[in-house]
XYZ file of N, CA, C and O in Angstrom:
700
model
N 37.751 -20.273 34.746
C 37.619 -19.777 33.400
C 38.217 -18.390 33.368
O 37.877 -17.528 34.163
N 39.067 -18.148 32.405
C 39.699 -16.834 32.299
C 39.041 -16.062 31.167
O 38.630 -16.627 30.164
N 38.970 -14.760 31.315
C 38.370 -13.893 30.321
C 39.477 -13.109 29.645
O 40.229 -12.400 30.299
N 39.602 -13.262 28.337
C 40.624 -12.561 27.581
C 40.033 -11.215 27.189
O 38.927 -11.128 26.690
N 40.800 -10.148 27.420
C 40.321 -8.801 27.169
C 41.123 -8.198 26.026
O 42.339 -8.356 25.945
N 40.448 -7.498 25.137
C 41.075 -6.832 24.006
C 40.991 -5.329 24.238
O 39.955 -4.799 24.603
N 42.092 -4.614 24.020
C 42.115 -3.155 24.129
C 42.067 -2.575 22.726
O 42.840 -2.952 21.856
N 41.141 -1.622 22.506
C 41.116 -0.975 21.195
C 41.984 0.278 21.230
O 42.611 0.596 22.242
N 42.008 1.039 20.139
C 42.889 2.201 20.037
C 42.457 3.336 20.955
O 43.237 4.238 21.228
N 41.239 3.319 21.455
C 40.768 4.379 22.344
C 40.945 4.009 23.805
O 40.536 4.764 24.678
N 41.514 2.870 24.086
C 41.750 2.453 25.459
C 40.584 1.720 26.080
O 40.615 1.428 27.263
N 39.532 1.427 25.307
C 38.384 0.689 25.833
C 38.706 -0.796 25.835
O 39.392 -1.288 24.952
N 38.214 -1.486 26.856
C 38.457 -2.912 26.943
C 37.191 -3.671 26.590
O 36.111 -3.329 27.034
N 37.319 -4.707 25.755
C 36.214 -5.555 25.348
C 36.619 -7.005 25.546
O 37.758 -7.356 25.301
N 35.684 -7.868 25.944
C 35.991 -9.293 25.939
C 36.217 -9.745 24.495
O 35.612 -9.229 23.569
N 37.088 -10.698 24.281
C 37.429 -11.154 22.937
C 36.185 -11.695 22.225
O 36.020 -11.508 21.026
N 35.292 -12.339 22.956
C 34.090 -12.875 22.325
C 33.254 -11.758 21.692
O 32.670 -11.933 20.631
N 33.210 -10.569 22.323
C 32.480 -9.447 21.761
C 33.172 -8.933 20.508
O 32.517 -8.586 19.527
N 34.507 -8.922 20.489
C 35.254 -8.500 19.306
C 34.954 -9.437 18.138
O 34.759 -9.013 17.003
N 34.884 -10.758 18.432
C 34.572 -11.729 17.392
C 33.164 -11.480 16.864
O 32.922 -11.506 15.654
N 32.213 -11.218 17.755
C 30.840 -10.957 17.330
C 30.750 -9.708 16.469
O 30.072 -9.694 15.449
N 31.419 -8.651 16.883
C 31.377 -7.415 16.106
C 31.994 -7.608 14.734
O 31.493 -7.102 13.742
N 33.072 -8.368 14.658
C 33.684 -8.600 13.353
C 32.778 -9.462 12.481
O 32.737 -9.296 11.272
N 31.995 -10.366 13.088
C 31.039 -11.145 12.320
C 29.955 -10.245 11.746
O 29.534 -10.402 10.605
N 29.503 -9.269 12.528
C 28.452 -8.371 12.067
C 28.961 -7.431 10.985
O 28.266 -7.160 10.018
N 30.164 -6.915 11.136
C 30.697 -5.942 10.196
C 31.095 -6.593 8.888
O 30.837 -6.074 7.810
N 31.731 -7.748 8.951
C 32.264 -8.371 7.757
C 31.380 -9.487 7.221
O 31.824 -10.312 6.442
N 30.107 -9.511 7.634
C 29.205 -10.558 7.135
C 28.943 -10.326 5.656
O 28.852 -9.208 5.193
N 28.836 -11.409 4.926
C 28.577 -11.321 3.494
C 27.187 -10.742 3.259
O 26.299 -10.926 4.079
N 26.945 -10.037 2.127
C 25.639 -9.446 1.873
C 24.517 -10.468 1.812
O 23.391 -10.156 2.080
N 24.830 -11.703 1.487
C 23.775 -12.703 1.384
C 23.573 -13.462 2.698
O 22.835 -14.413 2.741
N 24.245 -13.031 3.773
C 24.110 -13.758 5.034
C 22.738 -13.515 5.637
O 22.076 -12.532 5.368
N 22.333 -14.397 6.470
C 21.027 -14.331 7.089
C 21.012 -13.217 8.127
O 21.780 -13.234 9.077
N 20.130 -12.225 7.959
C 20.076 -11.068 8.854
C 19.684 -11.488 10.262
O 20.171 -10.923 11.241
N 18.830 -12.478 10.390
C 18.420 -12.928 11.708
C 19.598 -13.553 12.444
O 19.777 -13.337 13.630
N 20.429 -14.320 11.750
C 21.589 -14.944 12.380
C 22.572 -13.891 12.853
O 23.159 -14.009 13.937
N 22.757 -12.831 12.078
C 23.666 -11.757 12.478
C 23.108 -11.040 13.698
O 23.836 -10.722 14.636
N 21.784 -10.794 13.707
C 21.167 -10.122 14.846
C 21.268 -10.979 16.097
O 21.520 -10.471 17.189
N 21.061 -12.280 15.947
C 21.177 -13.166 17.094
C 22.619 -13.225 17.583
O 22.883 -13.270 18.780
N 23.563 -13.206 16.645
C 24.964 -13.268 17.034
C 25.384 -12.009 17.765
O 26.212 -12.047 18.671
N 24.811 -10.864 17.412
C 25.182 -9.614 18.064
C 24.748 -9.596 19.517
O 25.389 -8.977 20.352
N 23.672 -10.276 19.846
C 23.213 -10.291 21.224
C 23.595 -11.555 21.966
O 23.153 -11.788 23.068
N 24.402 -12.396 21.393
C 24.721 -13.694 21.984
C 25.912 -13.600 22.930
O 26.651 -12.636 22.944
N 26.112 -14.664 23.689
C 27.269 -14.764 24.567
C 28.414 -15.395 23.802
O 28.276 -15.777 22.653
N 29.551 -15.550 24.446
C 30.717 -16.106 23.757
C 30.492 -17.562 23.353
O 31.039 -18.023 22.375
N 29.684 -18.310 24.110
C 29.407 -19.696 23.756
C 28.549 -19.734 22.488
O 28.787 -20.519 21.587
N 27.561 -18.830 22.400
C 26.687 -18.805 21.236
C 27.396 -18.227 20.024
O 26.997 -18.476 18.901
N 28.442 -17.444 20.241
C 29.157 -16.844 19.122
C 29.809 -17.914 18.259
O 29.839 -17.798 17.040
N 30.334 -18.953 18.878
C 30.931 -20.009 18.082
C 29.870 -20.783 17.335
O 30.079 -21.217 16.220
N 28.658 -20.912 17.923
C 27.573 -21.605 17.247
C 27.023 -20.743 16.112
O 26.661 -21.240 15.058
N 26.975 -19.409 16.304
C 26.443 -18.519 15.273
C 27.355 -18.465 14.063
O 26.907 -18.227 12.958
N 28.653 -18.684 14.268
C 29.558 -18.617 13.128
C 29.379 -19.816 12.193
O 29.845 -19.788 11.070
N 28.693 -20.865 12.663
C 28.486 -22.030 11.816
C 27.182 -21.949 11.013
O 26.865 -22.850 10.268
N 26.428 -20.850 11.159
C 25.172 -20.697 10.424
C 25.478 -20.367 8.978
O 26.273 -19.495 8.677
N 24.839 -21.087 8.091
C 25.072 -20.873 6.665
C 23.994 -19.942 6.109
O 22.851 -19.992 6.546
N 24.356 -19.101 5.140
C 23.356 -18.204 4.555
C 22.345 -19.003 3.738
O 22.654 -20.090 3.261
N 21.127 -18.462 3.574
C 20.115 -19.183 2.808
C 20.498 -19.256 1.338
O 21.171 -18.382 0.816
N 20.057 -20.302 0.683
C 20.349 -20.481 -0.737
C 19.253 -19.815 -1.549
O 18.068 -19.993 -1.270
N 19.636 -19.011 -2.539
C 18.690 -18.345 -3.418
C 18.833 -18.923 -4.809
O 19.930 -19.145 -5.291
N 17.701 -19.129 -5.449
C 17.717 -19.651 -6.806
C 17.831 -18.492 -7.784
O 17.150 -17.491 -7.648
N 18.705 -18.611 -8.746
C 18.850 -17.583 -9.766
C 18.177 -17.997 -11.059
O 18.282 -17.301 -12.063
N 17.457 -19.108 -11.042
C 16.765 -19.572 -12.248
C 15.570 -18.675 -12.507
O 14.882 -18.259 -11.578
N 15.298 -18.335 -13.786
C 14.137 -17.496 -14.080
C 12.839 -18.233 -13.794
O 12.779 -19.454 -13.855
N 11.809 -17.456 -13.450
C 10.512 -18.055 -13.146
C 9.907 -18.635 -14.412
O 10.180 -18.191 -15.515
N 9.083 -19.633 -14.236
C 8.440 -20.271 -15.380
C 7.482 -19.290 -16.044
O 6.841 -18.491 -15.381
N 7.400 -19.351 -17.374
C 6.563 -18.412 -18.121
C 5.085 -18.671 -17.866
O 4.288 -17.756 -17.831
N 4.697 -19.907 -17.697
C 3.296 -20.220 -17.450
C 3.229 -21.321 -16.404
O 4.183 -22.033 -16.174
N 2.083 -21.429 -15.789
C 1.916 -22.484 -14.801
C 1.641 -21.897 -13.437
O 1.605 -20.686 -13.241
N 1.446 -22.748 -12.449
C 1.122 -22.260 -11.112
C 2.316 -21.568 -10.468
O 3.462 -21.857 -10.766
N 2.005 -20.655 -9.567
C 3.032 -19.913 -8.845
C 3.571 -20.817 -7.745
O 2.818 -21.361 -6.955
N 4.884 -20.972 -7.699
C 5.480 -21.850 -6.707
C 6.011 -21.087 -5.507
O 6.529 -21.685 -4.590
N 5.892 -19.775 -5.500
C 6.389 -18.962 -4.408
C 5.390 -18.956 -3.256
O 4.181 -19.000 -3.463
N 5.913 -18.858 -2.045
C 5.060 -18.763 -0.871
C 4.565 -17.336 -0.683
O 3.690 -17.082 0.131
N 5.129 -16.389 -1.429
C 4.748 -14.987 -1.316
C 3.565 -14.688 -2.219
O 3.252 -15.424 -3.146
N 2.918 -13.556 -1.963
C 1.802 -13.149 -2.800
C 2.322 -12.712 -4.162
O 3.283 -11.956 -4.243
N 1.702 -13.149 -5.222
C 2.162 -12.743 -6.558
C 1.771 -11.301 -6.844
O 0.775 -10.797 -6.321
N 2.568 -10.623 -7.655
C 2.233 -9.279 -8.080
C 1.068 -9.345 -9.048
O 0.989 -10.248 -9.869
N 0.153 -8.388 -8.945
C -0.967 -8.418 -9.879
C -0.485 -8.152 -11.301
O 0.411 -7.357 -11.528
N -1.084 -8.843 -12.238
C -0.732 -8.692 -13.634
C -1.872 -7.943 -14.311
O -3.028 -8.283 -14.127
N -1.537 -6.931 -15.096
C -2.547 -6.181 -15.816
C -2.815 -4.839 -15.169
O -2.163 -4.437 -14.201
N -3.823 -4.138 -15.694
C -4.131 -2.803 -15.179
C -4.756 -2.873 -13.791
O -5.320 -3.898 -13.399
N -4.684 -1.770 -13.029
C -5.289 -1.736 -11.693
C -6.813 -1.870 -11.760
O -7.424 -1.611 -12.804
N -7.448 -2.243 -10.653
C -8.895 -2.489 -10.648
C -9.727 -1.274 -11.063
O -10.746 -1.435 -11.723
N -9.309 -0.066 -10.670
C -10.102 1.106 -11.029
C -10.139 1.308 -12.545
O -11.172 1.684 -13.110
N -9.030 1.041 -13.229
C -8.987 1.177 -14.686
C -9.884 0.123 -15.332
O -10.628 0.416 -16.275
N -9.854 -1.089 -14.818
C -10.689 -2.172 -15.362
C -12.170 -1.843 -15.169
O -12.974 -1.983 -16.106
N -12.543 -1.387 -13.968
C -13.951 -1.072 -13.689
C -14.440 0.094 -14.549
O -15.553 0.068 -15.070
N -13.608 1.106 -14.688
C -13.979 2.271 -15.488
C -14.121 1.889 -16.966
O -15.067 2.295 -17.634
N -13.171 1.099 -17.465
C -13.216 0.638 -18.851
C -14.473 -0.199 -19.093
O -15.120 -0.084 -20.139
N -14.845 -1.017 -18.131
C -16.040 -1.846 -18.250
C -17.297 -0.974 -18.352
O -18.186 -1.246 -19.169
N -17.400 0.076 -17.535
C -18.536 0.982 -17.606
C -18.598 1.687 -18.959
O -19.669 1.837 -19.548
N -17.440 2.129 -19.455
C -17.403 2.864 -20.719
C -17.722 1.956 -21.905
O -18.339 2.392 -22.871
N -17.316 0.680 -21.851
C -17.607 -0.240 -22.950
C -19.093 -0.562 -23.043
O -19.601 -0.836 -24.117
N -19.785 -0.530 -21.909
C -21.216 -0.831 -21.893
C -22.065 0.433 -22.014
O -23.285 0.387 -21.821
N -21.453 1.581 -22.338
C -22.183 2.842 -22.425
C -23.100 2.889 -23.640
O -24.188 3.455 -23.583
N -22.687 2.344 -24.751
C -23.526 2.297 -25.949
C -23.543 3.600 -26.729
O -22.766 4.521 -26.482
N -24.484 3.677 -27.688
C -24.588 4.834 -28.581
C -25.104 6.084 -27.869
O -24.688 7.189 -28.176
N -26.011 5.927 -26.938
C -26.632 7.068 -26.250
C -25.958 7.354 -24.906
O -26.632 7.662 -23.921
N -24.661 7.263 -24.854
C -23.921 7.402 -23.601
C -24.110 8.783 -22.992
O -24.207 9.796 -23.680
N -24.138 8.809 -21.675
C -24.208 10.061 -20.919
C -22.825 10.336 -20.337
O -22.023 9.421 -20.146
N -22.554 11.618 -20.081
C -21.273 12.010 -19.488
C -21.539 12.595 -18.110
O -22.465 13.387 -17.926
N -20.688 12.190 -17.178
C -20.818 12.666 -15.801
C -19.467 13.186 -15.345
O -18.490 12.429 -15.280
N -19.406 14.495 -15.053
C -18.183 15.120 -14.547
C -18.309 15.218 -13.038
O -19.241 15.854 -12.519
N -17.393 14.570 -12.323
C -17.439 14.540 -10.859
C -16.334 15.395 -10.278
O -15.163 15.276 -10.661
N -16.715 16.243 -9.346
C -15.765 17.042 -8.572
C -16.129 16.873 -7.102
O -17.290 16.646 -6.765
N -15.131 16.998 -6.234
C -15.416 16.857 -4.813
C -14.558 17.812 -4.003
O -13.519 18.277 -4.457
N -15.043 18.104 -2.824
C -14.276 18.870 -1.852
C -14.159 18.002 -0.614
O -15.168 17.739 0.037
N -13.006 17.459 -0.297
C -11.682 17.674 -0.866
C -11.487 16.917 -2.179
O -12.080 15.858 -2.403
N -10.643 17.505 -3.022
C -10.320 16.868 -4.300
C -9.490 15.618 -4.037
O -8.825 15.497 -3.009
N -9.512 14.684 -4.958
C -8.750 13.451 -4.805
C -9.497 12.384 -4.030
O -8.916 11.390 -3.601
N -10.798 12.569 -3.848
C -11.605 11.567 -3.150
C -11.839 10.367 -4.050
O -11.938 10.494 -5.262
N -11.945 9.199 -3.462
C -12.188 7.973 -4.218
C -13.652 7.910 -4.649
O -14.549 8.260 -3.884
N -13.863 7.459 -5.878
C -15.210 7.364 -6.439
C -15.573 5.892 -6.596
O -14.834 5.121 -7.205
N -16.729 5.520 -6.059
C -17.262 4.169 -6.164
C -18.625 4.274 -6.844
O -19.482 5.028 -6.402
N -18.818 3.542 -7.936
C -20.103 3.516 -8.633
C -20.652 2.100 -8.544
O -19.991 1.154 -8.976
N -21.842 1.979 -7.980
C -22.482 0.676 -7.762
C -21.510 -0.294 -7.086
O -21.329 -1.436 -7.513
N -20.831 0.172 -6.054
C -19.882 -0.601 -5.227
C -18.623 -1.028 -5.972
O -17.944 -1.958 -5.545
N -18.275 -0.362 -7.088
C -17.035 -0.651 -7.816
C -16.179 0.608 -7.851
O -16.646 1.679 -8.251
N -14.923 0.464 -7.441
C -14.001 1.597 -7.428
C -13.626 1.956 -8.859
O -13.214 1.099 -9.637
N -13.771 3.252 -9.224
C -13.484 3.681 -10.591
C -12.417 4.764 -10.681
O -12.046 5.162 -11.780
N -11.904 5.279 -9.573
C -10.845 6.283 -9.639
C -11.034 7.366 -8.596
O -11.734 7.182 -7.610
N -10.375 8.510 -8.850
C -10.398 9.632 -7.913
C -10.866 10.896 -8.620
O -10.692 11.055 -9.825
N -11.449 11.795 -7.840
C -11.932 13.060 -8.392
C -10.772 14.016 -8.617
O -9.760 13.895 -7.943
N -10.903 14.925 -9.540
C -11.970 15.122 -10.514
C -11.850 14.106 -11.634
O -10.756 13.703 -12.014
N -12.999 13.711 -12.197
C -12.995 12.719 -13.280
C -14.226 12.878 -14.156
O -15.270 13.340 -13.703
N -14.057 12.504 -15.416
C -15.153 12.490 -16.381
C -15.451 11.037 -16.706
O -14.571 10.294 -17.138
N -16.696 10.640 -16.501
C -17.115 9.267 -16.769
C -18.092 9.242 -17.935
O -18.944 10.123 -18.071
N -17.965 8.247 -18.777
C -18.908 8.000 -19.862
C -19.692 6.753 -19.454
O -19.125 5.668 -19.319
N -20.997 6.943 -19.244
C -21.837 5.877 -18.694
C -23.068 5.652 -19.564
O -23.528 6.560 -20.262
N -23.601 4.469 -19.474
C -24.870 4.165 -20.128
C -25.976 4.911 -19.378
O -25.880 5.122 -18.172
N -27.033 5.327 -20.055
C -28.145 5.967 -19.348
C -28.716 5.022 -18.301
O -28.775 3.814 -18.499
N -29.097 5.579 -17.181
C -29.661 4.754 -16.114
C -29.412 5.354 -14.754
O -28.936 6.478 -14.606
N -29.719 4.576 -13.747
C -29.612 5.012 -12.356
C -28.355 4.404 -11.734
O -28.119 3.200 -11.853
N -27.559 5.245 -11.055
C -26.297 4.812 -10.455
C -26.225 5.280 -9.009
O -26.668 6.381 -8.675
N -25.635 4.426 -8.181
C -25.375 4.765 -6.784
C -23.922 5.207 -6.680
O -23.017 4.412 -6.911
N -23.679 6.484 -6.366
C -22.331 7.038 -6.244
C -21.949 7.127 -4.774
O -22.764 7.532 -3.938
N -20.711 6.757 -4.490
C -20.165 6.935 -3.149
C -18.789 7.561 -3.302
O -17.962 7.082 -4.072
N -18.560 8.648 -2.575
C -17.262 9.332 -2.580
C -16.665 9.182 -1.191
O -17.347 9.419 -0.185
N -15.393 8.809 -1.147
C -14.690 8.606 0.132
C -13.447 9.479 0.149
O -12.590 9.369 -0.721
N -13.350 10.320 1.165
C -12.226 11.239 1.289
C -11.057 10.628 2.028
O -11.149 9.542 2.609
N -9.921 11.357 2.060
C -8.721 10.833 2.701
C -8.806 10.776 4.226
O -8.054 10.057 4.856
N -9.730 11.526 4.823
C -9.851 11.541 6.292
C -11.208 11.001 6.739
O -11.829 11.532 7.653
N -11.648 9.970 6.083
C -12.903 9.268 6.377
C -14.133 10.137 6.172
O -15.180 9.882 6.748
N -14.037 11.176 5.318
C -15.231 11.893 4.917
C -15.913 11.058 3.840
O -15.255 10.292 3.156
N -17.211 11.255 3.694
C -17.896 10.508 2.644
C -19.158 11.233 2.210
O -19.638 12.142 2.893
N -19.660 10.823 1.068
C -20.929 11.318 0.554
C -21.502 10.243 -0.349
O -20.764 9.544 -1.044
N -22.806 10.091 -0.327
C -23.480 9.147 -1.222
C -24.555 9.909 -1.974
O -25.229 10.779 -1.409
N -24.678 9.585 -3.235
C -25.677 10.221 -4.094
C -26.232 9.167 -5.036
O -25.536 8.239 -5.424
N -27.460 9.353 -5.430
C -28.053 8.552 -6.480
C -28.217 9.457 -7.692
O -28.764 10.555 -7.580
N -27.705 9.015 -8.827
C -27.734 9.819 -10.039
C -28.506 9.050 -11.102
O -28.240 7.874 -11.348
N -29.466 9.726 -11.726
C -30.242 9.149 -12.812
C -29.869 9.897 -14.080
O -30.182 11.084 -14.228
N -29.193 9.227 -15.008
C -28.710 9.850 -16.230
C -29.624 9.523 -17.402
O -30.013 8.368 -17.592
N -29.925 10.553 -18.190
C -30.735 10.390 -19.394
C -29.826 10.138 -20.590
O -28.621 10.440 -20.538
N -30.348 9.619 -21.702
C -29.512 9.398 -22.885
C -28.895 10.716 -23.384
O -29.558 11.751 -23.432
N -27.620 10.674 -23.703
C -26.836 11.801 -24.234
C -26.825 13.023 -23.324
O -26.602 14.140 -23.767
N -27.021 12.814 -22.061
C -26.999 13.912 -21.090
C -25.564 14.153 -20.621
O -24.767 13.214 -20.485
N -25.242 15.417 -20.383
C -23.956 15.771 -19.781
C -24.271 16.482 -18.469
O -24.972 17.490 -18.455
N -23.738 15.925 -17.368
C -24.037 16.492 -16.052
C -22.747 16.683 -15.265
O -21.863 15.833 -15.293
N -22.703 17.805 -14.559
C -21.577 18.075 -13.656
C -22.104 17.955 -12.237
O -23.134 18.531 -11.896
N -21.381 17.204 -11.425
C -21.804 16.967 -10.053
C -20.662 17.347 -9.115
O -19.596 16.724 -9.139
N -20.892 18.390 -8.323
C -19.905 18.830 -7.331
C -20.444 18.481 -5.949
O -21.560 18.855 -5.596
N -19.649 17.752 -5.175
C -20.095 17.255 -3.878
C -19.092 17.626 -2.796
O -17.883 17.479 -2.977
N -19.604 18.092 -1.672
C -18.769 18.344 -0.503
C -18.943 17.169 0.445
O -20.066 16.838 0.837
N -17.843 16.541 0.789
C -17.884 15.371 1.655
C -18.007 15.813 3.112
O -17.479 16.852 3.500
N -18.706 15.009 3.907
C -18.865 15.309 5.328
C -18.175 14.248 6.158
O -18.125 13.083 5.780
N -17.659 14.682 7.294
C -16.931 13.774 8.182
C -17.905 13.011 9.071
O -18.890 13.568 9.555
N -17.623 11.737 9.285
C -18.427 10.927 10.203
C -17.971 11.131 11.640
O -18.741 10.961 12.566
N -16.705 11.472 11.803
C -16.110 11.625 13.120
C -15.591 13.039 13.255
O -15.227 13.677 12.264
N -15.513 13.560 14.467
C -15.022 14.934 14.636
C -13.549 15.052 14.214
O -12.753 14.150 14.441
N -13.234 16.172 13.557
C -11.862 16.425 13.131
C -11.000 16.909 14.291
O -9.803 16.703 14.306
N -11.626 17.587 15.240
C -10.882 18.128 16.391
C -11.576 17.705 17.677
O -12.796 17.696 17.776
N -10.768 17.416 18.661
C -11.289 17.075 19.982
C -10.636 18.004 20.971
O -9.398 18.140 21.006
N -11.452 18.686 21.777
C -10.936 19.617 22.778
C -11.103 18.963 24.136
O -12.210 18.574 24.528
N -10.005 18.854 24.857
C -10.026 18.264 26.201
C -9.777 19.391 27.189
O -8.801 20.120 27.097
N -10.676 19.520 28.156
C -10.542 20.599 29.148
C -10.195 20.052 30.479
O -10.475 19.053 30.913
């Protein structure tokens, strides 16, 4: 078996099979299968001829059906507002005539707020709630947290500032 060698403009020598592989990678169509190109780049000269026969995947350009079940194997994008907006709107709709207001602040700011195990947004925030007892949980960006129980009276306005505490040490010193 003879090996044909190609010389490039810099004087480097390459086997012809490698030149064919490189040209397949460089001039591959945008719709070509990325896995086939990657496999072809690492293949031998025998596999290079087999890789050139790989056809790109077929994509459908038909618009998706307006209604009906999802036919895609991928996860569908959520439709509608995010869960925190839905949960917050639900609390505000059930507030009634004697609604109480709760202004939440936290250190660090931007902590996630959970009321009765439902995510409602991030601090700082003003909530309009029905009078009653609520379990508040604040979760910080570095696993800090705080839990409080708040009992709101009718037409009460309350400001609640909470400093979150870390469950795990922020710094570890190794000696």
